[in-house]
Coordinates of C-alpha atoms in Angstrom, one line a residue:
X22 CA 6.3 -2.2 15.0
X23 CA 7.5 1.3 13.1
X24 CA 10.1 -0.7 11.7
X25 CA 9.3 -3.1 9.9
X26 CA 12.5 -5.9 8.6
X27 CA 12.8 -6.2 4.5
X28 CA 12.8 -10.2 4.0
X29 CA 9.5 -11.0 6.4
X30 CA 8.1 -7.5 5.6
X31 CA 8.7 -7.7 1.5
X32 CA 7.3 -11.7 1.6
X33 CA 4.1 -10.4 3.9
X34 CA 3.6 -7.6 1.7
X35 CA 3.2 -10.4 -1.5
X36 CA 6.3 -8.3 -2.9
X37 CA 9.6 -10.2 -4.6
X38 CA 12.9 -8.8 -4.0
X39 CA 13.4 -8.5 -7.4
X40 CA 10.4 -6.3 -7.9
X41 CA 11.3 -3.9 -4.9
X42 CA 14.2 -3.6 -6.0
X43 CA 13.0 -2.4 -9.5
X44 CA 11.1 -0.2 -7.9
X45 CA 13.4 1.2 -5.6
X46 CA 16.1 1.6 -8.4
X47 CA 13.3 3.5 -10.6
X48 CA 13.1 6.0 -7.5
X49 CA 9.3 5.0 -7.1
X50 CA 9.7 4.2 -3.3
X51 CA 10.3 7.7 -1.6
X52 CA 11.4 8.1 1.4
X53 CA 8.2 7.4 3.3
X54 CA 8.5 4.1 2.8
X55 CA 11.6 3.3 4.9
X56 CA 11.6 4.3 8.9
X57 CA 15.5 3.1 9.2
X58 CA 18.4 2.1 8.0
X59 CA 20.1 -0.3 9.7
X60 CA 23.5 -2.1 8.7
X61 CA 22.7 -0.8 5.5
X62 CA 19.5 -2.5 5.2
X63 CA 16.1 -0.4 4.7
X64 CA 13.3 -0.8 7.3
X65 CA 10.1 -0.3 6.1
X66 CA 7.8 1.9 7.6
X67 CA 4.3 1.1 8.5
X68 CA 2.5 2.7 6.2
X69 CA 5.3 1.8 3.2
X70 CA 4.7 -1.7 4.1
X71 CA 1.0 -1.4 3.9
X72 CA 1.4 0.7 0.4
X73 CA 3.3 -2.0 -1.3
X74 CA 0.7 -4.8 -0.4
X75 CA -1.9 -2.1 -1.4
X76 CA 0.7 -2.0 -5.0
X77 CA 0.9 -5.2 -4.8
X78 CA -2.9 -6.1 -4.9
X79 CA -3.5 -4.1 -7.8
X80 CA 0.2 -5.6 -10.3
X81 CA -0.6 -8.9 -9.6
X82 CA -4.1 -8.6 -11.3
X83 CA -2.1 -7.8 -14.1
X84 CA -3.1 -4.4 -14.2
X85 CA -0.7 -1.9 -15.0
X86 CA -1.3 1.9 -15.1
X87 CA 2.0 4.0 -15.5
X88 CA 0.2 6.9 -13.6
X89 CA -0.4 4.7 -10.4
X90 CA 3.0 4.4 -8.1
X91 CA 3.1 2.6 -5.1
X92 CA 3.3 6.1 -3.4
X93 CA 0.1 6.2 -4.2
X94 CA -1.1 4.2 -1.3
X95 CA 0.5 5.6 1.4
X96 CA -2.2 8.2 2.5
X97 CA -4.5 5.5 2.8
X98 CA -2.2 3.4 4.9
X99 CA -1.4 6.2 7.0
X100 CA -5.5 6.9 7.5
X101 CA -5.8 2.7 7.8
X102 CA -3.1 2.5 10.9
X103 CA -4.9 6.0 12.6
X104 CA -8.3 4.1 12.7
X105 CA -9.8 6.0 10.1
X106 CA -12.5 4.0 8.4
X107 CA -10.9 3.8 5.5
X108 CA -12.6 0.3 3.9
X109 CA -11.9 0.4 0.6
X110 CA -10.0 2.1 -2.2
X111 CA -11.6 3.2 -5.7
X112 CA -8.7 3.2 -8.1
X113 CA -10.6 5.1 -11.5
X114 CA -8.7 5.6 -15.0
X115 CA -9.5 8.4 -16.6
X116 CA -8.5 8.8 -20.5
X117 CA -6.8 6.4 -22.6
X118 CA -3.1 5.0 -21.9
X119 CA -0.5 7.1 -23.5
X120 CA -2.9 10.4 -23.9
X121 CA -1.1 13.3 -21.9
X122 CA -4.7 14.3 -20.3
X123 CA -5.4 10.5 -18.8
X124 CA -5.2 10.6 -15.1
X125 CA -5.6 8.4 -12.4
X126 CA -7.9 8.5 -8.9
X127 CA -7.4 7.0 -6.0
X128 CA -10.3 7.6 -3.4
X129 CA -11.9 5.8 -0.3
X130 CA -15.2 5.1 0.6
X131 CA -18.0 7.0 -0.6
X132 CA -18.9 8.2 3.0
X133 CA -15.8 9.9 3.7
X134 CA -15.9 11.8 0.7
X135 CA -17.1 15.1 0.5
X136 CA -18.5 15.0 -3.4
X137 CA -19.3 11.5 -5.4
X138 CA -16.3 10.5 -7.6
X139 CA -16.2 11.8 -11.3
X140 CA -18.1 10.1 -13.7
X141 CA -16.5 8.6 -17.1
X142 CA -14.0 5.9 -15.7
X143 CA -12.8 3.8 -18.5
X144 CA -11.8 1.5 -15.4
X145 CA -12.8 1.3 -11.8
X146 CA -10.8 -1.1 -9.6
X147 CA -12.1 -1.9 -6.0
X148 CA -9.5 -2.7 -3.5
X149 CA -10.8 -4.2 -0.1
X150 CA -8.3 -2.6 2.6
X151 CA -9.5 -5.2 5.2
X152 CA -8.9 -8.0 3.4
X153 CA -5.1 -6.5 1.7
X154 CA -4.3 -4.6 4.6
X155 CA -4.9 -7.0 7.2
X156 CA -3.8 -10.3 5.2
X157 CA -0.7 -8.2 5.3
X158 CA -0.6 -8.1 9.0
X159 CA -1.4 -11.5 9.5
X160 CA 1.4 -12.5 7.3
X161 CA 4.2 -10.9 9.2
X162 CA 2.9 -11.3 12.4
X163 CA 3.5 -15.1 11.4
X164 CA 7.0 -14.2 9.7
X165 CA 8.3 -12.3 12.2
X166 CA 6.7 -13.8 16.1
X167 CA 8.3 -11.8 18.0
X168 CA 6.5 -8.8 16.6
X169 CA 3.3 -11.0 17.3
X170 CA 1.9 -8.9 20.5
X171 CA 2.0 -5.3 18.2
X172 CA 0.7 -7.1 15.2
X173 CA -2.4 -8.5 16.8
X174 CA -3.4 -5.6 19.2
X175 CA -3.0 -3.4 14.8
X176 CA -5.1 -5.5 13.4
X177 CA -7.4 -5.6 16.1
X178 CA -7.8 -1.9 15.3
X179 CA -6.2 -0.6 18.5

């Protein structure tokens, strides 16, 4: 569905209300995320749904990098719903936390990009987009089954 409804979509995505609405409060949800509003209630997007499980994958780890929103994901769960074979995500710290010249990288499977990765990471975090992206999927297909149909033919990769 392009709209996806907060209280299945949030649960699906492994996301508290509590923490998206930190999030949202702190202006780190731009407007990609939503597709609606409805009776004042945001409707996720596709791909915002898919970023925040993406977010969500790497938080509850316990990993927390200032320099990585959940905006962050969207590309790649933009690329995901198009069929791009976009597998897995390579999320690379560069520098030390607090030093103005640390930066963070977010890149996809070595065969889609054009030159390797830079070397030096003081960490390298592997995200399966398969597994996140379609547990995701799952999930609110079973939260929300009358969505079921659209859900299953997504993950299916149609």
């Amino acid at each position: 569905p392009e709209r996806i409804l907060p209280g299945p979509g949030l649960a699906a995505a492994g996301m508290s209300v509590p923490s998206y609405s930190t999030l949202y409060r702190r202006g780190q949800l731009p407007p990609e995320f939503f597709s609606h509003v409805e009776r004042s209630r945001r409707l996720l997007s596709r791909e915002g749904f898919l970023a925040l499980a993406a977010y969500r994958a790497v938080v509850e780890r316990r990993v927390e990098i200032g320099e990585l929103p959940p905006a962050a994901f969207l590309r790649w769960a933009s690329l995901w719903l198009r069929g791009v074979p976009v597998r897995e995500l390579w999320v690379r710290y560069y520098g030390r936390a607090g030093d103005p010249d640390s930066r963070v990288s977010v890149l996809p499977n070595d065969d889609l990009l054009p030159e390797p990765a830079a070397a030096g990471a003081l960490l390298s975090i592997r995200l399966d987009l398969e597994a996140i992206f379609g547990s995701a999927v799952r999930a609110y297909s079973s939260l929300a089954a009358d969505r079921r149909d659209i859900w299953s033919e997504l993950a299916d990769g149609e």
